[in-house]
PDB file of C-alpha atoms in Angstrom:
ATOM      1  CA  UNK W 130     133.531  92.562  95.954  1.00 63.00           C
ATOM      2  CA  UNK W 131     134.811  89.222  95.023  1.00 80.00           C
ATOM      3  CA  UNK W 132     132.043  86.789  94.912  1.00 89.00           C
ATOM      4  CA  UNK W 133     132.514  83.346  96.968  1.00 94.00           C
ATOM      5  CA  UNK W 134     130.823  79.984  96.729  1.00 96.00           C
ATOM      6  CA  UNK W 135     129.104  78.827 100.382  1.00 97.00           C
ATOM      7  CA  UNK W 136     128.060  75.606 100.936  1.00 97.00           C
ATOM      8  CA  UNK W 137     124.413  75.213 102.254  1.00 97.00           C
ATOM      9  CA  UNK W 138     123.672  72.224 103.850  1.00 97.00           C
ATOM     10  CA  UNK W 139     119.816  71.532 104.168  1.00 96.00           C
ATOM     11  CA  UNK W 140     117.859  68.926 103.251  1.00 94.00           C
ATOM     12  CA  UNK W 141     114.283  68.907 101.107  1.00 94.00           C
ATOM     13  CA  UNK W 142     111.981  71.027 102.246  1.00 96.00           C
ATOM     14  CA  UNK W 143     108.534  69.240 103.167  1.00 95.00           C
ATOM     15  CA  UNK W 144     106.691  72.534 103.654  1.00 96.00           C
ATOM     16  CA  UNK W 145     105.904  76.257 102.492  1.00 97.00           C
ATOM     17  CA  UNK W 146     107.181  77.260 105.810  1.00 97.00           C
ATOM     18  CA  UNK W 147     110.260  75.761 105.169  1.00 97.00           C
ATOM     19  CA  UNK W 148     111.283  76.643 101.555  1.00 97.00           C
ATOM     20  CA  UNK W 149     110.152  80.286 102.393  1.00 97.00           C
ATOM     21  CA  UNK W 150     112.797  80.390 105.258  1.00 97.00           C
ATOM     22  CA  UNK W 151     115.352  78.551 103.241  1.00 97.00           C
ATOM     23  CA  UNK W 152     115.353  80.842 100.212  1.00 97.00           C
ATOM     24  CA  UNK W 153     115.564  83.662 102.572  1.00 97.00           C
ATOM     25  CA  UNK W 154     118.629  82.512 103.747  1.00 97.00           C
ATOM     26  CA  UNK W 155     119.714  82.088 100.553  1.00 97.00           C
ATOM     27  CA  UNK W 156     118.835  85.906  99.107  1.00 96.00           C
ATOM     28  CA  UNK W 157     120.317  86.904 102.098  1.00 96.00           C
ATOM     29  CA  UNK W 158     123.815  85.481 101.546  1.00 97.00           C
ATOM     30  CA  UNK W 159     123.409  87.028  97.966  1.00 96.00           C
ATOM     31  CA  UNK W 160     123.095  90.450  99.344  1.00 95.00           C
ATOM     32  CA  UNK W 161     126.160  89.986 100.836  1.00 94.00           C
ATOM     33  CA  UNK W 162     128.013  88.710  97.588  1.00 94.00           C
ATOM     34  CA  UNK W 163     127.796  84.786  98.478  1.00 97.00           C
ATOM     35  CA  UNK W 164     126.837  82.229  96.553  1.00 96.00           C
ATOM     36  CA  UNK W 165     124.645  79.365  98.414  1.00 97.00           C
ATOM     37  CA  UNK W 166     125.297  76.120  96.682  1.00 96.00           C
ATOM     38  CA  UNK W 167     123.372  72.998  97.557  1.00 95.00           C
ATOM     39  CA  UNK W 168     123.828  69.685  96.358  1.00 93.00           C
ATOM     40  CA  UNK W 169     120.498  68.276  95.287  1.00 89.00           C
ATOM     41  CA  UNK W 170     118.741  71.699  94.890  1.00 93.00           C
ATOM     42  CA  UNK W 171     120.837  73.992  92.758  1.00 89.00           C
ATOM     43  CA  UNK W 172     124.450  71.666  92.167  1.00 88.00           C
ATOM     44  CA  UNK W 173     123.446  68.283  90.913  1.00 90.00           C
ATOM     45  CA  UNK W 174     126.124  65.699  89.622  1.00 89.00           C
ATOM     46  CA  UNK W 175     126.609  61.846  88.701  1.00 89.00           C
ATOM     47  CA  UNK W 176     128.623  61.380  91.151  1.00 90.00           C
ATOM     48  CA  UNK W 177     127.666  59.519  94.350  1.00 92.00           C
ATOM     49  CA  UNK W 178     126.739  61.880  97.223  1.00 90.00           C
ATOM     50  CA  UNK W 179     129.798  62.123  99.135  1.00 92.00           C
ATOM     51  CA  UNK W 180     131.850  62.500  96.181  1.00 94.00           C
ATOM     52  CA  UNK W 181     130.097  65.261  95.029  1.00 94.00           C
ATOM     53  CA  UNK W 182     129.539  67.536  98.227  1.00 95.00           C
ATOM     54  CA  UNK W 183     133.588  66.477  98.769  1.00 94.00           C
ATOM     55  CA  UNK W 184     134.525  68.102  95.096  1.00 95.00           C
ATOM     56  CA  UNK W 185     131.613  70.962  95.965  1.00 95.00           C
ATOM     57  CA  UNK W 186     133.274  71.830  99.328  1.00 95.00           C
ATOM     58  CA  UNK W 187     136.632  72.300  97.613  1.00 94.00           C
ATOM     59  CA  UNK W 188     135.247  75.521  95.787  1.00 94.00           C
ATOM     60  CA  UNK W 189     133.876  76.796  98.688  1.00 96.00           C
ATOM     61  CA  UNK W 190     135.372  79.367 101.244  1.00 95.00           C
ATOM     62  CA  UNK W 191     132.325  78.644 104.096  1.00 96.00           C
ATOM     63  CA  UNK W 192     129.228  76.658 105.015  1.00 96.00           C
ATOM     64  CA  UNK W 193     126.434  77.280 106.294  1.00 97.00           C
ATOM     65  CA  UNK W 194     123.947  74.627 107.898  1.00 97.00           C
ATOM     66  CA  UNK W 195     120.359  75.005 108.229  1.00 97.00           C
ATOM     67  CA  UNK W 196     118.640  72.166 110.158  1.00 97.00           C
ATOM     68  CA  UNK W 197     115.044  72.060 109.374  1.00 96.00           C
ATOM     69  CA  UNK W 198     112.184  69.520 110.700  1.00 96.00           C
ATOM     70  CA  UNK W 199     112.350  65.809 108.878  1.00 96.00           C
ATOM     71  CA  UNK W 200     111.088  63.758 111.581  1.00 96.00           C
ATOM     72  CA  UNK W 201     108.941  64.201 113.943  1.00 95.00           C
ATOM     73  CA  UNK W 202     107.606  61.500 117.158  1.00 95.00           C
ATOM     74  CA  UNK W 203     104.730  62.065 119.562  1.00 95.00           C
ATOM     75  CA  UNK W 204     106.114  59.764 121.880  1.00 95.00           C
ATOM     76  CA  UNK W 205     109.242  57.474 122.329  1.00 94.00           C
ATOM     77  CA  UNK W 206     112.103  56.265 124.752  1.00 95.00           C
ATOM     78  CA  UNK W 207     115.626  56.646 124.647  1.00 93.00           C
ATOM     79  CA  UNK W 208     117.533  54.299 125.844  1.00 93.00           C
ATOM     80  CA  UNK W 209     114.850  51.540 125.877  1.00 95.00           C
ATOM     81  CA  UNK W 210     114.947  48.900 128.322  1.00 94.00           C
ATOM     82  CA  UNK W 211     118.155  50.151 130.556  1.00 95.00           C
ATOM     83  CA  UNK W 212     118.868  51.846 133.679  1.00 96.00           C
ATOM     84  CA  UNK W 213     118.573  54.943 132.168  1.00 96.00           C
ATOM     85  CA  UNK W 214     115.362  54.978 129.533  1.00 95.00           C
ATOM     86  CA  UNK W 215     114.161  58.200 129.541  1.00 94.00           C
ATOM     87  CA  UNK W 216     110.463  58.910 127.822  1.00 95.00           C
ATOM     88  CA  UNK W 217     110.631  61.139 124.896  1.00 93.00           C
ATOM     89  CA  UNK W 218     107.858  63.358 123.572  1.00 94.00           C
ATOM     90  CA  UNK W 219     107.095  65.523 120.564  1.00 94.00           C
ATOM     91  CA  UNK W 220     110.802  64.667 119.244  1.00 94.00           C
ATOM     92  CA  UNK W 221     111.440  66.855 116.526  1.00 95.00           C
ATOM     93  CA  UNK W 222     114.760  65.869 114.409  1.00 94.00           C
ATOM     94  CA  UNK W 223     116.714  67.359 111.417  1.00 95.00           C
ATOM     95  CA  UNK W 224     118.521  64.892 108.064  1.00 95.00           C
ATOM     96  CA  UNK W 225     121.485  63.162 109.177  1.00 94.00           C
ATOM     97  CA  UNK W 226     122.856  64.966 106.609  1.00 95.00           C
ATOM     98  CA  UNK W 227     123.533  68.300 108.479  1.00 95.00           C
ATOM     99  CA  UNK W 228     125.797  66.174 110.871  1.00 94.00           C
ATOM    100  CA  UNK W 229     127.574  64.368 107.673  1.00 94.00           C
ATOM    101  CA  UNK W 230     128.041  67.751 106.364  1.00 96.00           C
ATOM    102  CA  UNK W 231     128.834  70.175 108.621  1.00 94.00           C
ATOM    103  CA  UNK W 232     131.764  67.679 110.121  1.00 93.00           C
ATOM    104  CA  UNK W 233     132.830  67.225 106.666  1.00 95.00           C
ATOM    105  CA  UNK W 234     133.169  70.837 106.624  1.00 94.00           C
ATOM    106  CA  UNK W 235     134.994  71.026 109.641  1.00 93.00           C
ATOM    107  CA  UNK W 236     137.540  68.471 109.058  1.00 93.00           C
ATOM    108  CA  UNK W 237     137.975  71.094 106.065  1.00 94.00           C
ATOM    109  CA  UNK W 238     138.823  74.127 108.314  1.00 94.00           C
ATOM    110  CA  UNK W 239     135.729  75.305 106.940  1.00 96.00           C
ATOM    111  CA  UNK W 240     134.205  78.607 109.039  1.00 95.00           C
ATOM    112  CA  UNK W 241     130.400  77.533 109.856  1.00 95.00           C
ATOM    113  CA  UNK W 242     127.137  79.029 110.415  1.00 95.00           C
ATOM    114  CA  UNK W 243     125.047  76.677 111.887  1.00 95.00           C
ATOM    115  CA  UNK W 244     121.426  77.913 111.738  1.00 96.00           C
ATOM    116  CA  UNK W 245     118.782  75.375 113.371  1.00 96.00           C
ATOM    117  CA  UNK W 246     115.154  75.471 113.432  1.00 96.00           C
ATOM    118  CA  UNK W 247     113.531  76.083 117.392  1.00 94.00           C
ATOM    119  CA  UNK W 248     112.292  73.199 118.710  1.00 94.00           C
ATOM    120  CA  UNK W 249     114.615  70.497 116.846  1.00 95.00           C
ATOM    121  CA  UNK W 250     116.512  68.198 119.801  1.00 91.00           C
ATOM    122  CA  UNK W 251     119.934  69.345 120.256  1.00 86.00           C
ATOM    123  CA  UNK W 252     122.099  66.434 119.554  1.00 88.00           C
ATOM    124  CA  UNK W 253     125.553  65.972 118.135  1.00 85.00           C
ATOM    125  CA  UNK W 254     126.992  68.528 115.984  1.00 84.00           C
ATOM    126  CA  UNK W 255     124.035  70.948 116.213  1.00 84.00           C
ATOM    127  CA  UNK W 256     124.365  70.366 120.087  1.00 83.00           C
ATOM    128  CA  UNK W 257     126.136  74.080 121.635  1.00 81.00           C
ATOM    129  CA  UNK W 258     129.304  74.193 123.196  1.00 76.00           C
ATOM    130  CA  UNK W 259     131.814  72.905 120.133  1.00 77.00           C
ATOM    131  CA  UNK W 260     134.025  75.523 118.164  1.00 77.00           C
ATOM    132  CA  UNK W 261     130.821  77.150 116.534  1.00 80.00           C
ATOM    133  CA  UNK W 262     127.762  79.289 117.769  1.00 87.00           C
ATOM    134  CA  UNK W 263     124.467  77.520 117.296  1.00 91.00           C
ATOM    135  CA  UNK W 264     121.308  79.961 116.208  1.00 94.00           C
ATOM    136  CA  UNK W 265     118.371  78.424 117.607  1.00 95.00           C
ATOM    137  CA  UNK W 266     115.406  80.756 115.235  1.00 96.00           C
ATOM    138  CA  UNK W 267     111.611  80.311 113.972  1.00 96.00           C
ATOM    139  CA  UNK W 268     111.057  80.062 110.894  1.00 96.00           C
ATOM    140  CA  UNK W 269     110.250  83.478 109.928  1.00 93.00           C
ATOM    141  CA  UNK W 270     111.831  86.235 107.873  1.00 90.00           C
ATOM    142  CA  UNK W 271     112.026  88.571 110.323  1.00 93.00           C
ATOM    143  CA  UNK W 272     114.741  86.096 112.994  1.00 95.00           C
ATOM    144  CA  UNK W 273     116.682  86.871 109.981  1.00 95.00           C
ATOM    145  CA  UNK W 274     117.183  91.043 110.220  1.00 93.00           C
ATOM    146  CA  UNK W 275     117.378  90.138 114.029  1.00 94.00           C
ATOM    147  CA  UNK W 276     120.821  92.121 115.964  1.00 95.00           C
ATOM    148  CA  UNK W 277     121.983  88.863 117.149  1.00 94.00           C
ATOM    149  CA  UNK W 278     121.498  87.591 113.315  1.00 96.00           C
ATOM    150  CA  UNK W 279     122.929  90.027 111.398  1.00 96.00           C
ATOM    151  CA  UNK W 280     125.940  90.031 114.313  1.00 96.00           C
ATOM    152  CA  UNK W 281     126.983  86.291 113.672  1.00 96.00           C
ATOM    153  CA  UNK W 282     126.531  87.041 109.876  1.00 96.00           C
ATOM    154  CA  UNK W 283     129.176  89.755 109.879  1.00 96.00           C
ATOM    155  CA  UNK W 284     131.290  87.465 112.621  1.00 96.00           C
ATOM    156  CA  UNK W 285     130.967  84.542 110.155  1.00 96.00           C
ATOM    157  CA  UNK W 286     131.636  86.615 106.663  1.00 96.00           C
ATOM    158  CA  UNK W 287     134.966  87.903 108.106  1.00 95.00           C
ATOM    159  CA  UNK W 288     136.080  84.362 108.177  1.00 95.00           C
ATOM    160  CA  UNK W 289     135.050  83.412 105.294  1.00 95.00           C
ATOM    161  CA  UNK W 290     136.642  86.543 103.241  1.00 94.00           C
ATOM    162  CA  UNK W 291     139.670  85.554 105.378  1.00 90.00           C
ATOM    163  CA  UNK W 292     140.212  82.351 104.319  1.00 83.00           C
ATOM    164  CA  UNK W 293     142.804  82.010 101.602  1.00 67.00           C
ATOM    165  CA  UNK W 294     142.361  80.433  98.432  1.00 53.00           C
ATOM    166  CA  UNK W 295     142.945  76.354  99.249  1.00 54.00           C
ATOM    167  CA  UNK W 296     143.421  77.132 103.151  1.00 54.00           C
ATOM    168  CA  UNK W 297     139.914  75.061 103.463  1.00 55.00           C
ATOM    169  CA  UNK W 298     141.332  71.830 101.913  1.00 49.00           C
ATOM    170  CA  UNK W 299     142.686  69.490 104.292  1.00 46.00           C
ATOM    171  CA  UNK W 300     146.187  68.997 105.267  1.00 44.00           C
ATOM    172  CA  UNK W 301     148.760  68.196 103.114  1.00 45.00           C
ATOM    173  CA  UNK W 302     149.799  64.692 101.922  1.00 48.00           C
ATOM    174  CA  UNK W 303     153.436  63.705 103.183  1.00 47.00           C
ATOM    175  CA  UNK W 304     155.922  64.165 100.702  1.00 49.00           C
ATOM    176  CA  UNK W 305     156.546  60.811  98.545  1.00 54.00           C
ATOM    177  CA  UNK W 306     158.963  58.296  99.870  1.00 52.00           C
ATOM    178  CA  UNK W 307     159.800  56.573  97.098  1.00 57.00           C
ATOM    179  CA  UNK W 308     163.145  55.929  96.220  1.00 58.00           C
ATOM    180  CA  UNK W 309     163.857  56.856  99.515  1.00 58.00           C
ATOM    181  CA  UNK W 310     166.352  54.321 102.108  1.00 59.00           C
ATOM    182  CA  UNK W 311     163.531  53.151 104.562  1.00 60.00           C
ATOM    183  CA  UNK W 312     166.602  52.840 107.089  1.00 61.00           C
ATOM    184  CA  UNK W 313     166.846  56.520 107.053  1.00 61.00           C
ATOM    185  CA  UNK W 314     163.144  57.491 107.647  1.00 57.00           C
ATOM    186  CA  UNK W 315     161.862  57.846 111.214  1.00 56.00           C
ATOM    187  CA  UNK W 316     158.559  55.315 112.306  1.00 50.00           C
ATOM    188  CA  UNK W 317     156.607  58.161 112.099  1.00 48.00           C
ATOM    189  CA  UNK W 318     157.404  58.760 108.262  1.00 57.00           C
ATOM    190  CA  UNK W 319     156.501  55.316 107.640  1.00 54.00           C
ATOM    191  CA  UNK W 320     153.404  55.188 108.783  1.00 50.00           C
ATOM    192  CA  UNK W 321     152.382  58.648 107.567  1.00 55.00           C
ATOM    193  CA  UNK W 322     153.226  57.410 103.986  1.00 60.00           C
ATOM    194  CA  UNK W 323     150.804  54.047 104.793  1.00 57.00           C
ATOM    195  CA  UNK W 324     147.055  54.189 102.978  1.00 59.00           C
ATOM    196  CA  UNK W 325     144.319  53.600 105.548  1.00 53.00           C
ATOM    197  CA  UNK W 326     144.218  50.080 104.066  1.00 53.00           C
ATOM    198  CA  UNK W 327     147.893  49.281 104.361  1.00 61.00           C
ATOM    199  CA  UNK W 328     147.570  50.508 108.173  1.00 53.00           C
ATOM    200  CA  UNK W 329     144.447  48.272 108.238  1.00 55.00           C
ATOM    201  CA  UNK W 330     146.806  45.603 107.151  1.00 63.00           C
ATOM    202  CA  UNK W 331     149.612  46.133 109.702  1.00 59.00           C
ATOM    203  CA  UNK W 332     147.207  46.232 112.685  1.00 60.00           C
ATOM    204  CA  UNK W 333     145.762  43.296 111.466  1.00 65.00           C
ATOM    205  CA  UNK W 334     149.205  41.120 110.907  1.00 62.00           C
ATOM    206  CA  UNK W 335     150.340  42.866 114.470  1.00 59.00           C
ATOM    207  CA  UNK W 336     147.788  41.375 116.270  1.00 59.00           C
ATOM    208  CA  UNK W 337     147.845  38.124 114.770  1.00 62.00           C
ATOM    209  CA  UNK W 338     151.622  38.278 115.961  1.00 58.00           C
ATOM    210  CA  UNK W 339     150.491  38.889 119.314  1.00 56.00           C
ATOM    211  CA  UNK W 340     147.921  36.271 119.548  1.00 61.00           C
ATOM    212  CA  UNK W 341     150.313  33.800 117.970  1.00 60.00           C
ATOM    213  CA  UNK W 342     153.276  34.747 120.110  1.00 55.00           C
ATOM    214  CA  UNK W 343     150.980  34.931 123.588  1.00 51.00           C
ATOM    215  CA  UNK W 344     149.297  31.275 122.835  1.00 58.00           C
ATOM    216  CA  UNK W 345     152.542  29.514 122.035  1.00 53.00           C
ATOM    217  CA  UNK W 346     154.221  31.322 125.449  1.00 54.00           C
ATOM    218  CA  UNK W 347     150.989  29.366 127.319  1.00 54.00           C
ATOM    219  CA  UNK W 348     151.875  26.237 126.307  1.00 59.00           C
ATOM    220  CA  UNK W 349     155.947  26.590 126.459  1.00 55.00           C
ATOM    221  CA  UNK W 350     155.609  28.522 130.029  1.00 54.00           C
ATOM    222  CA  UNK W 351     154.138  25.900 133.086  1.00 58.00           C
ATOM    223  CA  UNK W 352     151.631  27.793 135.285  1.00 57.00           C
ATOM    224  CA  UNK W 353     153.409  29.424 138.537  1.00 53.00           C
ATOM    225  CA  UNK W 354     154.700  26.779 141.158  1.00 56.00           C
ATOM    226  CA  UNK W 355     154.116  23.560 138.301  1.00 57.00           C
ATOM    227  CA  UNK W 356     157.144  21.715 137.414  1.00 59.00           C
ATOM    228  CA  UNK W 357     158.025  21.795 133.987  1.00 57.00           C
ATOM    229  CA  UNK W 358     156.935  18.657 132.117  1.00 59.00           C
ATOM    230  CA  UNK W 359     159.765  16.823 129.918  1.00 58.00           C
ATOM    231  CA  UNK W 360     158.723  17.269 126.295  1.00 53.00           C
ATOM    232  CA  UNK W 361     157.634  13.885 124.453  1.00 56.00           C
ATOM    233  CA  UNK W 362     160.456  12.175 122.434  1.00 53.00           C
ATOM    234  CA  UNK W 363     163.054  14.124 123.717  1.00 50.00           C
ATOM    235  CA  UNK W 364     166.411  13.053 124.444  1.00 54.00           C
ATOM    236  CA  UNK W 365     167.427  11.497 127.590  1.00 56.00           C
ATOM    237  CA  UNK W 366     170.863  12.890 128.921  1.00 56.00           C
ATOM    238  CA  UNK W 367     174.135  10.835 128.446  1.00 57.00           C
ATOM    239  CA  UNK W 368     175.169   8.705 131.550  1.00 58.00           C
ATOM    240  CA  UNK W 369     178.571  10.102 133.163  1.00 57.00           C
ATOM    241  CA  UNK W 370     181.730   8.511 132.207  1.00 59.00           C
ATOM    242  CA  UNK W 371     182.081   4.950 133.426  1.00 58.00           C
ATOM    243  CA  UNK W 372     178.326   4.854 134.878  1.00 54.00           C
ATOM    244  CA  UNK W 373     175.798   2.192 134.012  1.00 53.00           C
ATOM    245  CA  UNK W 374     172.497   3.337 132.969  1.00 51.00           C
ATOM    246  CA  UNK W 375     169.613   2.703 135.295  1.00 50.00           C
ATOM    247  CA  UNK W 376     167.448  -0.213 134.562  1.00 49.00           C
ATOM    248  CA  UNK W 377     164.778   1.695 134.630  1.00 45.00           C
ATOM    249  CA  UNK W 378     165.781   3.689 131.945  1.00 46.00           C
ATOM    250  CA  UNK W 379     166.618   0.840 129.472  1.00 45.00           C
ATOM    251  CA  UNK W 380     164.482  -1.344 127.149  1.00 46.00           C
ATOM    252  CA  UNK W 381     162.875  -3.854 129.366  1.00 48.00           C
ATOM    253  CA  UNK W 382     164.350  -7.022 130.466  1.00 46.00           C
ATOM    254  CA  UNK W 383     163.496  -9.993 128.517  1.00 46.00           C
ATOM    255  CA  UNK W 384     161.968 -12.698 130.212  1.00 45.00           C
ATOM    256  CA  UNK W 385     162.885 -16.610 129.621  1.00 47.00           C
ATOM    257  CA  UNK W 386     159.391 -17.671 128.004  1.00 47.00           C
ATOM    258  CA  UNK W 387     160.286 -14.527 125.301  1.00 47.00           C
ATOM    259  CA  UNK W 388     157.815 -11.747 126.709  1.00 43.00           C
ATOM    260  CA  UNK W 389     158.357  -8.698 127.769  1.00 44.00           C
ATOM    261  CA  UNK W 390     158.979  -7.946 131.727  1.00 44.00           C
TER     262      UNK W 390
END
């Protein structure tokens, strides 16, 4: 059988406990002709982090995630100082890094196994109830020979040998527009082809428009019932033909002693 690289997202271990269960996990994919790869404890690169679990996660045809024990609080509140605080106790919680990962992985089309030690808080993607089954075990050797273990296994290999080479990559690009007539491409074309930073850009300038346009509409527009006020320095209209301005209208009379009326 074809050997495939899997993706194993856990952090350091901090305890016997835990690097006994973890290489157990990792003789067991083995057995079954997988190869666990880890950045940090078996892949290591120059790269910054994200960079290099991206390029690792291209080689890969599956993941699996094993949340272990990093932090760990007697006591605490959530939500502190609202309506809803609640008081926390013996909070147990995994490395942000299982999150980071295993939605990396997913945005990848990626199949997962998400294995999490008993006890941890369920919270965000090792919460149940999204598009993958969440093993809740001790950390002992034998949760791993388990029926209910080796049944997800098998469920989770099938994907994995299923998965065509590059079907775990994202998406395609669009096709390159260049040298193409912008009048003959549809609005959603155009944006498709825009960088994150160019769409950045156009939300930006678009709302500037929108402020600009909406603040020069409250001055030009009189509030509801006000008359409009005649604009300063504007031009008087013509008198009709053969009528004689109003006084009132014209420079001011001159009196005899050479002031002003």
């Amino acid at each position: 059988m074809e050997e495939k690289l899997i993706f194993v997202s856990v952090g350091a271990t901090a305890t016997a406990e835990q690097e006994a269960f973890v290489r157990s996990i990792e003789d067991r994919l083995r057995s079954e002709s997988l190869i666990p790869k880890t950045v940090g404890r078996n892949t290591f690169s120059a790269d910054a982090p994200l960079k290099a679990i991206t390029e690792l996660m291209e080689k890969c045809s599956g993941i699996v995630v094993i949340a272990l024990e990093r932090s760990y609080f007697p006591s605490g509140l959530d939500k502190r100082g609202g309506p809803r605080q609640v008081n926390l106790a013996d909070t147990r919680l995994p490395t942000p890094w299982n999150h980071i990962e295993a939605a990396m992985a997913y945005t990848k089309h990626l199949p997962l196994l998400v294995i999490v030690e008993d006890g941890l808080k369920a919270e965000g993607l090792l919460e149940p109830g999204y598009d993958w089954y969440v093993q809740k075990l001790p950390l002992a050797e034998t949760a791993l020979v388990s029926n209910e273990f080796n049944g997800v296994l098998a469920d989770w290999k099938e994907k994995v040998l299923a998965l065509e080479p590059g079907a775990g990559s994202p998406s395609p690009s669009p096709p390159a527009l260049r040298g193409l007539n912008p009048a003959e491409l549809s609005m959603l074309d155009l944006v498709g082809a825009l960088r994150p930073v160019q769409l950045w850009s156009v939300a930006i300038g678009l709302a500037g428009l929108l402020a600009g346009a909406f603040s020069l509409g409250a001055r030009l527009v009189p509030p509801f019932g006000e008359r409009p006020r005649p604009v300063q320095g504007a031009l008087r209209p013509a008198p009709p033909p053969g009528g004689v301005e109003s006084p009132c209208r014209s420079a001011p009379l001159a009196t005899p002693g050479g002031r002003s009326a």
